[in-house]
Amino acid sequence: METKIINPSLVRLDAELGSTPEEVITSLAAIVTEAGRSTSEAELAAAAHAREAKSHTGVPGGVAIPHCRCAAVTEPTLGFARLKNPVDFGAPDGPADLTFLIAAPEGGGREHLKILSTLARALVNKEFVQNLRSAQSDEEVVSLITDVLNNPPKKKKKKSAEAASGAAAGTAAATATTADAPAAQLEAVSTLAGDVTRIVAITACPTGIAHTYMAADSLTNTADEMDGVELTVETQGSSAVTPMDPAVIEAADAVIFATDVGVKDRERFAGKPVIESGVKRAINEPRVMIEEAIAASKDPNAHRVAGTAAAASSESADSSSSLSWPKRIQQAIMTGVSYMVPFVAAGGLLLALGFLFGGYDMANAWQTIVTDYSLTNLPGHDITVDGEVMTLTKSGFMLYLGAVLFATGQMAMGFIVAALSGYTAFAIAGRPGIAPGFVGGAISVLLGAGFIGGLVTGVLAGFIAWWIGSWKVHRIVASLMPVVIIPLLTSLIVGLAMFFLLGAPLAGIMTGLTNWLNSMTGTSAVVLGIILGLMMCFDLGGPVNKAAYLFGTAGLSAGDEGSLKIMAAVMAAGMVPPIALSLATLIRPRVFTPAEQENGKSSWLLGLSFVSEGAIPFAAADPLRVIPSMMAGGAVTGALSMLFGAGSRAPHGGVFVLFAIEPKIGWLVSIIAGVIVSAAVVVLLKTVWPQKIVEKQAEAAEKQEANA
């Protein structure tokens, strides 16, 4: 809290401010206005009266805390009056002689609730209240109040997880009061917080890099602007997930799931009203989602998270989601992809490092090198493989290090299909689906069905495990279901289905796809590059973009030349939008809003890192001009990347994994060309067909200059 929130000019001791709450509030509003903290006494008083009309602000102990947000207030302010004649503010134990007026600016988010919750907790302390009653000067009162605002009482409960802190920490305090507070005081604090709707949210996307955190920020920032909303977000992204404090979940009135993948530990929210959507909706329509959650919290017939409180510790998947089955399958596949990507990233980069240190011909002898040689027995140029002597370009430590890195990468890549299958099944059936999913993925590799087989076995294993898990069995058998019976039966069924029925057809499809990719040259390769470029730039991290990315990353498991080219084209095209828009804001800033100009200063770095979502703020504000422009550049980049034959062993990282891409120059040229095209087109469209908001801002700027 800022120490300037109260000063001696905002304090009145032993004052006669009226005989009713309305008169006292009006007098306090006048005091705040006289102190220069409000531009209109009438507006401030009206806002405080309106809040008082909703529910009384008196609390036990002879205290009243009227509070409001008002456009007339210039900065968060606390006015205080010790009344000579106590006034009844509706407290159960009688009138109040200590009266606080908390006034916050209209755009001040939940600042007044933060002050309110801290102050209300401090009022539990009898010594603090007595000191206010015995204070001899305005300065002494300011010192007492400032001290408690800057050093709020310590809670005896366990500290909330990081997920429960941040934007919601201040208002969460209104419900997480000190353990020894009287019951009446706790009830009063809850009432004083107003008609606050407590919402918890989960955001998650397949890669867990950008959309996850953008959605969280969008929801949090919007909640800050809304009165009576307390929001806590748990981001289930690529970094470590800090689970939400169970106490925060327990106190929540509604839940928002803004995810493109399955929600981890969904049963923690069992019984809560829920609003579900893809992660992009939370970025584009955060206020609508929050309003829907508020409405759901008050609707006894609203859809709720399935399960019971007893199941909250279970990791099984929710089998009664409000999502349609096609949407659930899509989310399950995206979950599988999100767990697969780290294997692809680690494996692909290790393979690239292996080539960097050991040379490309090392790939033909790496198994012999890592098994027959060591740090004390380094290999020479000549290596015997299967009875034939191979002469390699490198030798000694560099060759051995390269082979070790390559071998480690190969092992990581060997898990790709199994991870894709296993975690796809997990998203559908929970833990019981993991083992049969992994088994199905391994069988797919054995039979040559590749990632196509992995997708099929993941979905198949997930549904079979989910179906078996729905059986009603004796309680003795029930304890064996998730760890023995479901994995056993599901693995058996999936294995039999693959070996007897599905394996050969899926392997044929995979072989045909691989041969087609490897045979692509000239026009066919360019056409595929154009399609991939258009897909990557169409929705900037949405389902179409993710489908193209899945196509690129899944193919890396094969390791063939065609798959590497696709990955390079996908990554190059995905880098274009943020860089192009950053360049456009630099070239012609006047056709962009000030907010877009500010975003342009950092979006180039997101683009270089292959974070396409850096362009979302531009596309969301002006989709008709931005998206076609980005698609044009993406198509150019995809086509040129395929034409130059660029291949990437890394699935992510942008220019920071340039060592894993060949030829480097051709790949960089394709990106530069696409950036230039996109930047030129978007500037042209915005110049010929300007946005209304930009025109209005330009007119306002001209008027301001004329007046100056």
XYZ file of C-alpha atoms in Angstrom:
708
model
C 0.000 0.000 0.000
C 1.164 3.527 -0.673
C 1.790 5.620 2.442
C 0.165 8.654 0.737
C -3.252 7.028 0.770
C -4.050 9.016 3.919
C -2.659 12.256 5.344
C -3.669 14.590 8.193
C -5.958 16.624 5.920
C -8.124 13.513 5.501
C -8.606 12.974 9.252
C -11.252 14.429 11.568
C -11.246 13.725 15.327
C -14.314 14.008 17.547
C -16.224 15.532 14.663
C -19.936 16.111 14.227
C -20.554 15.013 10.639
C -24.255 14.238 10.884
C -26.744 11.880 12.456
C -27.288 9.449 9.555
C -24.980 7.357 7.370
C -25.906 9.531 4.376
C -24.862 12.726 6.159
C -21.607 11.219 7.432
C -20.709 9.847 3.991
C -21.479 13.201 2.366
C -19.258 14.971 4.909
C -16.420 12.507 4.328
C -16.787 12.983 0.561
C -16.420 16.725 1.126
C -13.267 16.138 3.189
C -11.761 14.000 0.417
C -12.632 16.626 -2.192
C -11.189 19.458 -0.090
C -7.954 17.477 0.178
C -7.684 17.469 -3.623
C -8.347 13.752 -3.993
C -11.690 14.130 -5.806
C -12.930 16.500 -8.480
C -16.575 16.286 -7.428
C -17.959 15.967 -3.927
C -21.418 15.131 -5.286
C -20.223 12.315 -7.565
C -18.141 10.731 -4.819
C -20.966 10.942 -2.291
C -23.429 9.471 -4.795
C -21.130 6.519 -5.520
C -20.627 5.818 -1.814
C -24.365 6.123 -1.138
C -25.096 3.664 -3.959
C -22.686 1.162 -2.443
C -24.171 1.687 1.028
C -27.635 1.007 -0.387
C -26.567 -2.496 -1.453
C -25.567 -3.544 2.065
C -24.632 -1.823 5.296
C -20.935 -1.207 5.912
C -20.993 -1.268 9.694
C -18.968 -4.005 11.394
C -18.871 -5.178 15.007
C -16.786 -3.035 17.311
C -18.254 0.381 16.524
C -16.670 0.695 13.083
C -18.050 1.586 9.635
C -16.186 1.335 6.335
C -18.180 2.850 3.452
C -16.295 2.408 0.170
C -16.687 2.900 -3.573
C -15.063 3.432 -6.945
C -15.732 6.750 -8.627
C -14.511 8.531 -11.748
C -14.164 11.745 -9.758
C -11.505 10.222 -7.495
C -7.988 11.004 -8.696
C -6.041 8.494 -6.592
C -6.760 5.786 -3.982
C -7.739 7.619 -0.814
C -8.730 6.813 2.757
C -10.676 9.353 4.790
C -11.191 8.863 8.553
C -13.505 10.413 11.111
C -13.843 9.716 14.830
C -17.414 10.772 15.453
C -18.462 12.701 18.521
C -21.938 11.210 18.196
C -21.929 7.584 16.939
C -24.090 6.824 13.895
C -25.846 3.555 13.067
C -24.311 1.969 9.931
C -26.184 -1.307 10.384
C -23.692 -3.230 12.533
C -25.300 -5.889 14.752
C -23.790 -4.467 17.950
C -24.855 -0.845 17.533
C -23.719 2.486 16.040
C -20.195 3.324 14.887
C -17.897 6.037 16.161
C -14.946 5.157 13.904
C -15.734 5.760 10.231
C -13.489 5.195 7.228
C -14.290 6.224 3.644
C -12.317 4.267 1.050
C -12.400 5.958 -2.364
C -10.716 4.519 -5.455
C -10.553 5.788 -9.064
C -12.957 4.206 -11.560
C -10.042 2.550 -13.351
C -8.326 1.589 -10.135
C -9.133 -2.090 -10.449
C -9.727 -3.645 -7.055
C -7.616 -1.146 -5.139
C -10.479 -0.243 -2.814
C -11.062 -3.925 -2.042
C -7.365 -4.406 -1.287
C -7.453 -1.501 1.143
C -10.745 -2.739 2.532
C -9.579 -6.285 3.172
C -6.342 -5.163 4.834
C -8.090 -2.572 6.971
C -10.874 -4.976 7.949
C -8.345 -7.545 9.148
C -6.555 -4.872 11.157
C -9.815 -3.964 12.892
C -9.841 -7.427 14.458
C -6.945 -6.180 16.577
C -8.529 -4.600 19.661
C -5.352 -2.676 20.425
C -5.430 -0.983 17.006
C -9.062 0.042 17.467
C -8.399 1.335 20.977
C -5.413 3.338 19.727
C -7.651 5.015 17.143
C -10.119 5.966 19.868
C -7.414 7.381 22.115
C -5.315 9.136 19.447
C -4.595 12.765 20.329
C -3.733 14.134 16.885
C -4.434 13.710 13.196
C -0.797 12.774 12.646
C -1.029 9.962 15.204
C -4.060 8.505 13.390
C -2.232 8.682 10.048
C 0.734 6.876 11.573
C -1.453 4.120 13.041
C -3.374 3.514 9.808
C -0.328 3.743 7.567
C 1.451 1.171 9.687
C -1.301 -1.443 9.354
C -1.740 -0.793 5.624
C 1.954 -1.219 4.921
C 2.375 -4.093 7.374
C -0.857 -6.111 7.313
C -1.427 -8.748 10.005
C 0.252 -12.062 9.296
C -2.032 -14.928 8.457
C -1.702 -18.104 10.466
C -2.775 -20.254 7.550
C -0.279 -21.819 5.191
C 0.989 -19.442 2.574
C -0.903 -19.634 -0.704
C 0.777 -21.088 -3.733
C 2.158 -18.749 -6.293
C -0.848 -19.484 -8.478
C -3.098 -17.970 -5.819
C -1.057 -14.817 -5.469
C -0.367 -11.999 -7.876
C -3.390 -10.203 -9.207
C -5.790 -11.820 -6.759
C -3.663 -11.652 -3.639
C -5.091 -8.437 -2.303
C -8.726 -9.328 -2.569
C -8.202 -12.923 -1.567
C -7.232 -11.520 1.780
C -10.830 -10.535 2.339
C -11.731 -14.179 2.743
C -8.447 -15.416 4.172
C -8.508 -13.549 7.458
C -6.542 -14.243 10.578
C -7.346 -17.502 12.288
C -8.233 -15.948 15.634
C -10.707 -13.371 14.288
C -14.157 -13.406 15.889
C -16.842 -15.064 13.795
C -18.929 -11.897 13.636
C -15.954 -9.935 12.361
C -15.222 -12.563 9.686
C -18.808 -12.409 8.489
C -18.674 -8.642 8.389
C -15.456 -8.645 6.390
C -17.011 -10.993 3.856
C -20.039 -8.721 3.575
C -17.890 -5.619 3.254
C -16.057 -7.107 0.296
C -19.285 -6.455 -1.516
C -21.022 -8.805 -3.898
C -17.665 -10.223 -4.920
C -17.702 -13.199 -7.251
C -14.626 -15.340 -6.726
C -13.490 -17.023 -9.926
C -10.637 -19.437 -10.471
C -9.298 -20.081 -13.949
C -7.026 -22.539 -15.727
C -5.284 -21.569 -18.958
C -3.354 -24.045 -21.098
C -2.338 -24.527 -24.721
C -0.555 -27.414 -26.475
C 2.934 -25.894 -26.422
C 2.426 -23.981 -23.175
C 4.618 -21.132 -24.329
C 2.544 -18.116 -25.321
C -1.235 -18.598 -25.422
C -1.266 -19.994 -21.892
C 0.210 -16.857 -20.368
C -1.471 -14.387 -22.720
C -4.865 -15.797 -21.752
C -3.979 -15.568 -18.065
C -2.891 -11.947 -18.429
C -5.989 -11.094 -20.447
C -8.329 -12.555 -17.828
C -6.409 -11.009 -14.936
C -6.220 -7.536 -16.474
C -9.916 -7.590 -17.340
C -10.861 -8.717 -13.833
C -8.807 -5.828 -12.461
C -11.024 -3.435 -14.403
C -14.267 -5.000 -13.138
C -15.858 -4.234 -9.806
C -16.847 -7.140 -7.599
C -14.677 -9.772 -9.292
C -11.845 -11.677 -7.668
C -9.863 -13.843 -10.103
C -7.092 -16.362 -9.488
C -5.386 -18.021 -12.457
C -3.322 -21.198 -12.620
C -1.242 -21.399 -15.793
C -0.594 -24.960 -16.895
C 2.202 -23.980 -19.247
C 5.607 -25.286 -20.217
C 7.231 -23.959 -17.041
C 6.635 -25.556 -13.667
C 2.985 -25.501 -12.640
C 2.303 -24.210 -9.133
C -1.018 -25.755 -8.083
C -3.685 -23.391 -6.849
C -4.195 -23.270 -3.092
C -7.072 -25.656 -2.209
C -8.513 -22.931 0.032
C -8.800 -20.610 -2.962
C -10.587 -23.316 -4.958
C -12.905 -24.046 -2.049
C -13.903 -20.376 -1.807
C -14.450 -20.008 -5.555
C -17.926 -19.326 -6.888
C -17.158 -20.389 -10.464
C -14.431 -21.849 -12.671
C -13.109 -20.886 -16.097
C -11.263 -23.499 -18.168
C -9.629 -21.730 -21.123
C -7.653 -24.630 -22.536
C -6.837 -26.401 -25.773
C -5.622 -29.449 -23.841
C -6.948 -31.438 -20.921
C -6.982 -29.766 -17.516
C -4.542 -31.306 -15.050
C -6.176 -32.485 -11.812
C -9.560 -31.299 -12.985
C -11.345 -32.972 -10.073
C -10.030 -30.327 -7.676
C -12.875 -28.193 -9.014
C -15.581 -30.871 -8.697
C -19.036 -29.406 -8.207
C -18.114 -25.849 -9.198
C -20.028 -24.024 -11.961
C -17.760 -24.013 -15.011
C -17.317 -22.089 -18.251
C -15.179 -23.915 -20.825
C -13.626 -22.746 -24.079
C -10.457 -22.770 -26.099
C -7.574 -20.665 -24.866
C -7.927 -18.055 -27.628
C -11.376 -17.025 -26.429
C -9.872 -15.944 -23.120
C -7.510 -13.698 -25.063
C -10.153 -12.241 -27.359
C -13.228 -12.187 -25.084
C -12.036 -12.138 -21.455
C -14.841 -9.886 -20.221
C -17.507 -12.069 -21.828
C -16.045 -15.189 -20.210
C -15.879 -13.541 -16.790
C -19.455 -12.306 -17.130
C -20.546 -15.830 -18.107
C -18.760 -17.199 -15.040
C -20.506 -14.644 -12.818
C -23.860 -15.653 -14.293
C -23.050 -19.349 -13.836
C -22.168 -18.776 -10.184
C -25.717 -17.548 -9.583
C -27.441 -20.184 -11.717
C -28.389 -23.373 -9.826
C -28.763 -25.160 -13.173
C -25.376 -24.135 -14.548
C -23.061 -26.849 -15.847
C -20.662 -27.996 -13.141
C -17.349 -29.804 -13.072
C -18.197 -33.477 -12.740
C -17.063 -35.502 -9.748
C -17.242 -35.237 -5.986
C -15.093 -33.680 -3.339
C -13.845 -37.145 -2.433
C -12.478 -37.530 -5.925
C -10.577 -34.288 -5.842
C -7.258 -35.980 -5.217
C -7.719 -38.403 -8.069
C -5.873 -37.886 -11.291
C -8.421 -39.606 -13.458
C -9.889 -37.638 -16.296
C -13.326 -36.140 -16.148
C -15.561 -38.398 -18.134
C -18.546 -36.096 -18.103
C -17.152 -32.990 -19.664
C -19.531 -30.518 -21.223
C -17.378 -30.612 -24.347
C -18.507 -32.595 -27.369
C -16.644 -35.787 -28.218
C -14.976 -34.303 -31.329
C -13.729 -31.416 -29.183
C -12.534 -33.844 -26.502
C -10.638 -35.874 -29.107
C -9.043 -32.704 -30.440
C -8.025 -31.662 -26.930
C -6.704 -35.159 -26.227
C -4.525 -35.086 -29.340
C -3.283 -31.604 -28.455
C -2.449 -32.879 -24.970
C -0.471 -35.703 -26.524
C 1.346 -33.225 -28.735
C 2.146 -30.957 -25.778
C 3.807 -33.861 -23.948
C 5.522 -35.046 -27.117
C 7.114 -31.711 -28.036
C 9.781 -31.794 -25.259
C 10.976 -35.184 -26.549
C 11.138 -33.773 -30.075
C 12.911 -30.623 -28.927
C 15.504 -32.404 -26.799
C 16.041 -35.200 -29.300
C 16.179 -32.985 -32.369
C 18.626 -30.519 -30.859
C 20.849 -33.303 -29.530
C 20.939 -34.879 -32.987
C 21.894 -31.517 -34.468
C 24.638 -31.061 -31.861
C 25.853 -34.564 -32.643
C 26.261 -33.639 -36.300
C 27.906 -30.353 -35.312
C 30.606 -32.052 -33.223
C 30.931 -35.425 -34.935
C 30.242 -34.646 -38.580
C 27.382 -35.895 -40.730
C 29.049 -39.207 -41.625
C 29.139 -40.091 -37.906
C 25.448 -41.031 -38.227
C 26.486 -44.220 -40.028
C 28.706 -45.417 -37.181
C 27.344 -43.881 -33.969
C 26.228 -47.171 -32.415
C 29.658 -48.716 -32.827
C 31.380 -45.602 -31.491
C 29.323 -45.321 -28.288
C 29.534 -49.053 -27.493
C 33.125 -49.883 -28.498
C 34.920 -46.678 -27.485
C 35.203 -44.463 -24.403
C 36.957 -41.365 -23.064
C 40.050 -43.488 -22.418
C 39.790 -45.236 -25.783
C 38.892 -42.552 -28.300
C 38.025 -43.491 -31.903
C 40.217 -42.686 -34.889
C 39.177 -41.850 -38.431
C 38.688 -45.496 -39.396
C 35.752 -47.274 -37.745
C 34.757 -50.880 -38.419
C 30.993 -51.259 -38.762
C 29.526 -54.720 -39.486
C 32.860 -55.924 -40.795
C 33.386 -52.951 -43.118
C 35.883 -50.173 -42.464
C 34.446 -46.650 -42.677
C 36.666 -43.572 -42.870
C 35.084 -40.620 -41.074
C 35.947 -36.943 -41.414
C 36.468 -36.445 -37.687
C 38.199 -38.453 -34.988
C 39.142 -38.434 -31.324
C 37.168 -36.652 -28.653
C 35.009 -34.590 -31.033
C 33.863 -37.703 -32.889
C 33.133 -39.545 -29.654
C 31.275 -36.547 -28.160
C 29.250 -36.177 -31.338
C 28.309 -39.861 -31.267
C 27.270 -39.664 -27.600
C 25.092 -36.615 -28.255
C 23.613 -38.263 -31.332
C 22.886 -41.475 -29.407
C 21.171 -39.535 -26.626
C 19.090 -37.697 -29.194
C 18.133 -40.958 -30.875
C 16.917 -42.361 -27.573
C 14.808 -39.252 -26.970
C 13.360 -39.414 -30.475
C 12.521 -43.055 -29.893
C 9.949 -42.005 -27.284
C 8.093 -39.575 -29.549
C 5.358 -41.860 -30.845
C 4.923 -43.617 -27.496
C 4.630 -40.271 -25.675
C 2.144 -38.981 -28.246
C 0.012 -42.097 -27.876
C 0.359 -42.421 -24.104
C -0.571 -38.871 -23.227
C -3.378 -38.747 -25.769
C -4.868 -41.726 -23.926
C -4.146 -40.005 -20.609
C -6.151 -36.958 -21.686
C -9.177 -39.166 -22.316
C -8.974 -41.731 -19.513
C -6.552 -40.311 -16.954
C -3.747 -42.366 -15.401
C -5.217 -45.760 -16.364
C -4.800 -44.783 -20.016
C -1.083 -43.990 -19.883
C 0.344 -47.533 -19.917
C -1.836 -48.921 -22.731
C -1.259 -45.713 -24.677
C 2.511 -46.108 -24.423
C 2.235 -49.781 -25.337
C 0.147 -48.916 -28.379
C 2.658 -46.268 -29.441
C 5.550 -48.709 -29.121
C 3.651 -51.255 -31.229
C 3.064 -48.548 -33.848
C 6.813 -47.982 -34.092
C 7.467 -51.719 -34.295
C 4.965 -52.139 -37.140
C 6.117 -49.011 -38.984
C 2.852 -47.131 -38.430
C 4.713 -44.113 -37.023
C 2.924 -41.103 -35.639
C -0.292 -41.953 -37.508
C -0.409 -45.233 -35.623
C 0.431 -43.374 -32.416
C -2.542 -41.065 -32.839
C -4.861 -43.999 -33.516
C -3.609 -46.093 -30.591
C -3.736 -43.089 -28.254
C -7.374 -42.364 -29.009
C -8.256 -46.076 -29.057
C -6.511 -46.813 -25.748
C -8.061 -43.739 -24.152
C -11.613 -44.665 -25.065
C -11.211 -48.322 -24.153
C -9.682 -47.419 -20.768
C -12.431 -44.858 -20.174
C -15.110 -47.420 -21.063
C -13.669 -50.113 -18.800
C -13.320 -47.546 -16.029
C -17.057 -46.858 -16.247
C -17.933 -50.454 -15.317
C -19.740 -50.927 -12.025
C -17.735 -53.531 -10.101
C -17.476 -54.831 -6.554
C -15.527 -52.548 -4.235
C -12.809 -55.197 -3.795
C -12.271 -55.292 -7.547
C -12.592 -51.497 -7.805
C -9.275 -50.989 -6.009
C -7.534 -53.073 -8.677
C -9.185 -51.379 -11.633
C -6.885 -48.357 -12.223
C -3.545 -50.093 -11.573
C -4.101 -53.631 -12.880
C -7.352 -54.423 -14.652
C -7.768 -51.342 -16.862
C -4.117 -51.229 -18.056
C -4.074 -55.004 -18.614
C -7.315 -55.287 -20.564
C -6.742 -52.092 -22.534
C -3.172 -53.031 -23.494
C -4.392 -56.467 -24.550
C -7.199 -55.085 -26.710
C -5.024 -52.386 -28.295
C -2.206 -54.860 -28.957
C -4.513 -57.388 -30.580
C -6.184 -54.677 -32.650
C -2.849 -53.392 -33.932
C -1.297 -56.778 -34.732
C -4.428 -58.409 -36.155
C -6.259 -55.522 -37.783
C -4.921 -51.971 -37.807
C -1.139 -52.284 -37.945
C -0.637 -53.151 -41.610
C -3.076 -50.543 -43.030
C -1.655 -47.793 -40.818
C 1.900 -48.777 -41.744
C 0.903 -48.622 -45.410
C -0.501 -45.125 -44.958
C 2.660 -44.015 -43.145
C 4.903 -45.510 -45.818
C 2.894 -43.825 -48.563
C 3.061 -40.477 -46.770
C 6.806 -40.801 -46.239
C 7.425 -41.724 -49.874
C 5.277 -38.819 -51.031
C 7.147 -36.344 -48.864
C 10.543 -37.632 -49.960
C 9.538 -37.541 -53.638
C 8.416 -33.936 -53.546
C 10.485 -31.675 -55.768
C 9.922 -28.434 -57.599
C 6.292 -27.365 -57.891
C 4.800 -29.958 -55.534
C 7.177 -28.982 -52.733
C 6.461 -25.293 -53.268
C 2.696 -25.887 -53.200
C 3.000 -27.762 -49.899
C 5.128 -24.926 -48.530
C 2.462 -22.396 -49.520
C -0.254 -24.434 -47.811
C 1.789 -24.790 -44.630
C 2.627 -21.075 -44.649
C -1.027 -20.127 -45.029
C -2.025 -22.464 -42.199
C 0.650 -21.160 -39.827
C -0.451 -17.543 -40.340
C -4.205 -18.051 -40.538
C -5.054 -18.062 -36.833
C -1.658 -17.466 -35.184
C -1.577 -20.284 -32.676
C -5.149 -21.473 -33.132
C -6.366 -24.904 -34.291
C -5.269 -24.458 -37.928
C -1.835 -23.238 -36.880
C -1.503 -26.116 -34.413
C -2.552 -28.642 -37.069
C 0.293 -27.486 -39.309
C 2.701 -27.577 -36.380
C 1.568 -31.086 -35.439
C 2.179 -32.195 -39.027
C 5.700 -30.802 -38.839
C 6.720 -32.088 -35.415
C 5.172 -35.533 -35.749
C 7.080 -36.113 -38.954
C 10.398 -35.537 -37.178
C 10.064 -38.986 -35.639
C 10.758 -40.441 -39.078
C 13.890 -38.339 -39.509
C 13.644 -38.394 -43.314
C 14.554 -35.470 -45.535
C 10.966 -34.575 -46.432
C 9.934 -34.294 -42.788
C 12.881 -32.026 -42.005
C 11.873 -29.720 -44.861
C 8.311 -29.508 -43.582
C 9.528 -28.623 -40.093
C 11.752 -25.865 -41.471
C 8.915 -24.404 -43.549
C 6.497 -24.517 -40.622
C 8.893 -22.773 -38.254
C 9.956 -20.155 -40.804
C 6.366 -19.248 -41.705
C 5.374 -19.038 -38.048
C 8.127 -16.499 -37.412
C 6.922 -14.077 -40.076
C 3.863 -12.347 -38.492
C 5.430 -10.867 -35.330
C 8.559 -9.708 -37.166
C 6.573 -8.259 -40.070
C 4.241 -6.313 -37.803
C 7.158 -4.993 -35.789
C 8.759 -3.799 -39.034
C 5.479 -2.269 -40.207
C 5.063 -0.243 -37.009
C 8.591 1.050 -37.498
C 8.129 1.959 -41.170
C 4.715 3.625 -40.892
C 3.736 4.064 -37.253
C 0.896 6.501 -37.961
C -1.341 3.743 -39.379
C -1.162 1.864 -36.065
C -2.622 2.723 -32.674
C -0.243 3.756 -29.868
C -0.801 0.375 -28.207
C 0.136 -1.428 -31.430
C 3.210 0.747 -31.817
C 4.248 -0.243 -28.309
C 3.641 -3.940 -29.032
C 5.722 -3.616 -32.170
C 8.780 -2.743 -30.108
C 8.919 -6.260 -28.657
C 7.095 -8.470 -31.158
C 10.199 -8.843 -33.341
C 11.918 -10.764 -30.550
C 8.918 -13.073 -30.210
C 9.064 -13.662 -33.936
C 12.756 -14.508 -33.892
C 11.963 -17.023 -31.146
C 9.144 -18.622 -33.226
C 6.338 -17.366 -31.009
C 3.634 -16.582 -33.575
C 1.338 -15.380 -30.802
C 3.269 -12.116 -30.709
C 1.033 -11.010 -33.592
C -2.247 -11.771 -31.821
C -2.807 -8.248 -30.379
C -2.587 -6.835 -33.907
C -4.820 -9.508 -35.448
C -7.413 -9.261 -32.684
C -7.701 -5.491 -33.127
C -7.757 -5.515 -36.932
C -8.259 -9.033 -38.351
C -9.443 -8.013 -41.836
C -6.195 -6.217 -42.624
C -3.664 -8.101 -40.539
C -4.520 -11.769 -41.148
C -4.540 -11.658 -44.993
C -1.278 -9.707 -44.913
C 0.370 -12.257 -42.660
C -0.923 -15.158 -44.750
C 0.602 -13.596 -47.866
C 4.023 -13.399 -46.246
C 3.683 -16.854 -44.691
C 2.895 -18.370 -48.081
C 5.983 -16.735 -49.601
C 8.188 -17.965 -46.763
C 6.825 -21.512 -46.864
C 7.269 -21.713 -50.621
C 10.837 -20.385 -50.590
C 11.856 -22.583 -47.660
C 10.715 -25.685 -49.548
C 12.252 -24.411 -52.790
C 15.633 -23.912 -51.101
C 15.355 -27.376 -49.537
C 15.851 -26.066 -45.993
C 15.518 -28.714 -43.297
C 15.270 -28.378 -39.515
C 15.949 -30.996 -36.888
C 14.633 -28.709 -34.152
C 10.880 -28.236 -33.647
C 11.130 -24.851 -31.948
C 13.477 -22.012 -31.121
C 13.567 -19.873 -34.254
C 16.923 -18.316 -35.080
C 18.306 -19.547 -31.772
C 18.467 -23.103 -33.178
C 20.013 -22.019 -36.460
C 22.760 -24.605 -36.034
C 20.097 -27.313 -36.451
C 18.993 -25.980 -39.853
C 20.522 -26.507 -43.297
C 20.969 -24.609 -45.557
C 20.984 -21.672 -43.185
C 21.185 -18.918 -45.796
C 18.248 -20.216 -47.811
C 16.100 -20.537 -44.703
C 16.919 -17.010 -43.518
C 16.276 -15.571 -46.983
C 12.840 -17.196 -47.046
C 11.971 -15.566 -43.710
C 13.223 -12.143 -44.782
C 11.223 -12.322 -48.011
C 8.038 -13.240 -46.170
C 8.548 -10.484 -43.609
C 8.969 -7.878 -46.336
C 5.848 -9.056 -48.166
C 3.690 -9.114 -45.023
C 4.942 -5.747 -43.796
C 4.365 -4.140 -47.204
C 0.852 -5.567 -47.580
C -0.307 -4.634 -44.080
C 1.040 -1.081 -44.433
C -0.643 -0.764 -47.832
C -3.997 -2.020 -46.540
C -3.904 0.198 -43.472
C -2.961 3.218 -45.593
C -5.568 2.719 -48.320
C -8.228 1.416 -45.926
C -7.394 2.962 -42.538
C -8.907 1.851 -39.263
C -11.538 4.170 -37.823
C -9.864 4.203 -34.427
C -6.569 5.291 -35.996
C -8.332 8.044 -37.939
C -10.022 9.307 -34.774
C -6.736 9.330 -32.892
C -5.088 11.216 -35.744
C -7.886 13.817 -35.765
C -7.599 14.231 -32.007
C -3.848 14.722 -32.301
C -4.314 17.357 -35.020
C -6.844 19.249 -32.906
C -4.505 19.139 -29.941
C -1.664 20.538 -32.046
C -3.943 23.255 -33.426
C -5.048 24.279 -29.938
C -1.456 24.358 -28.783
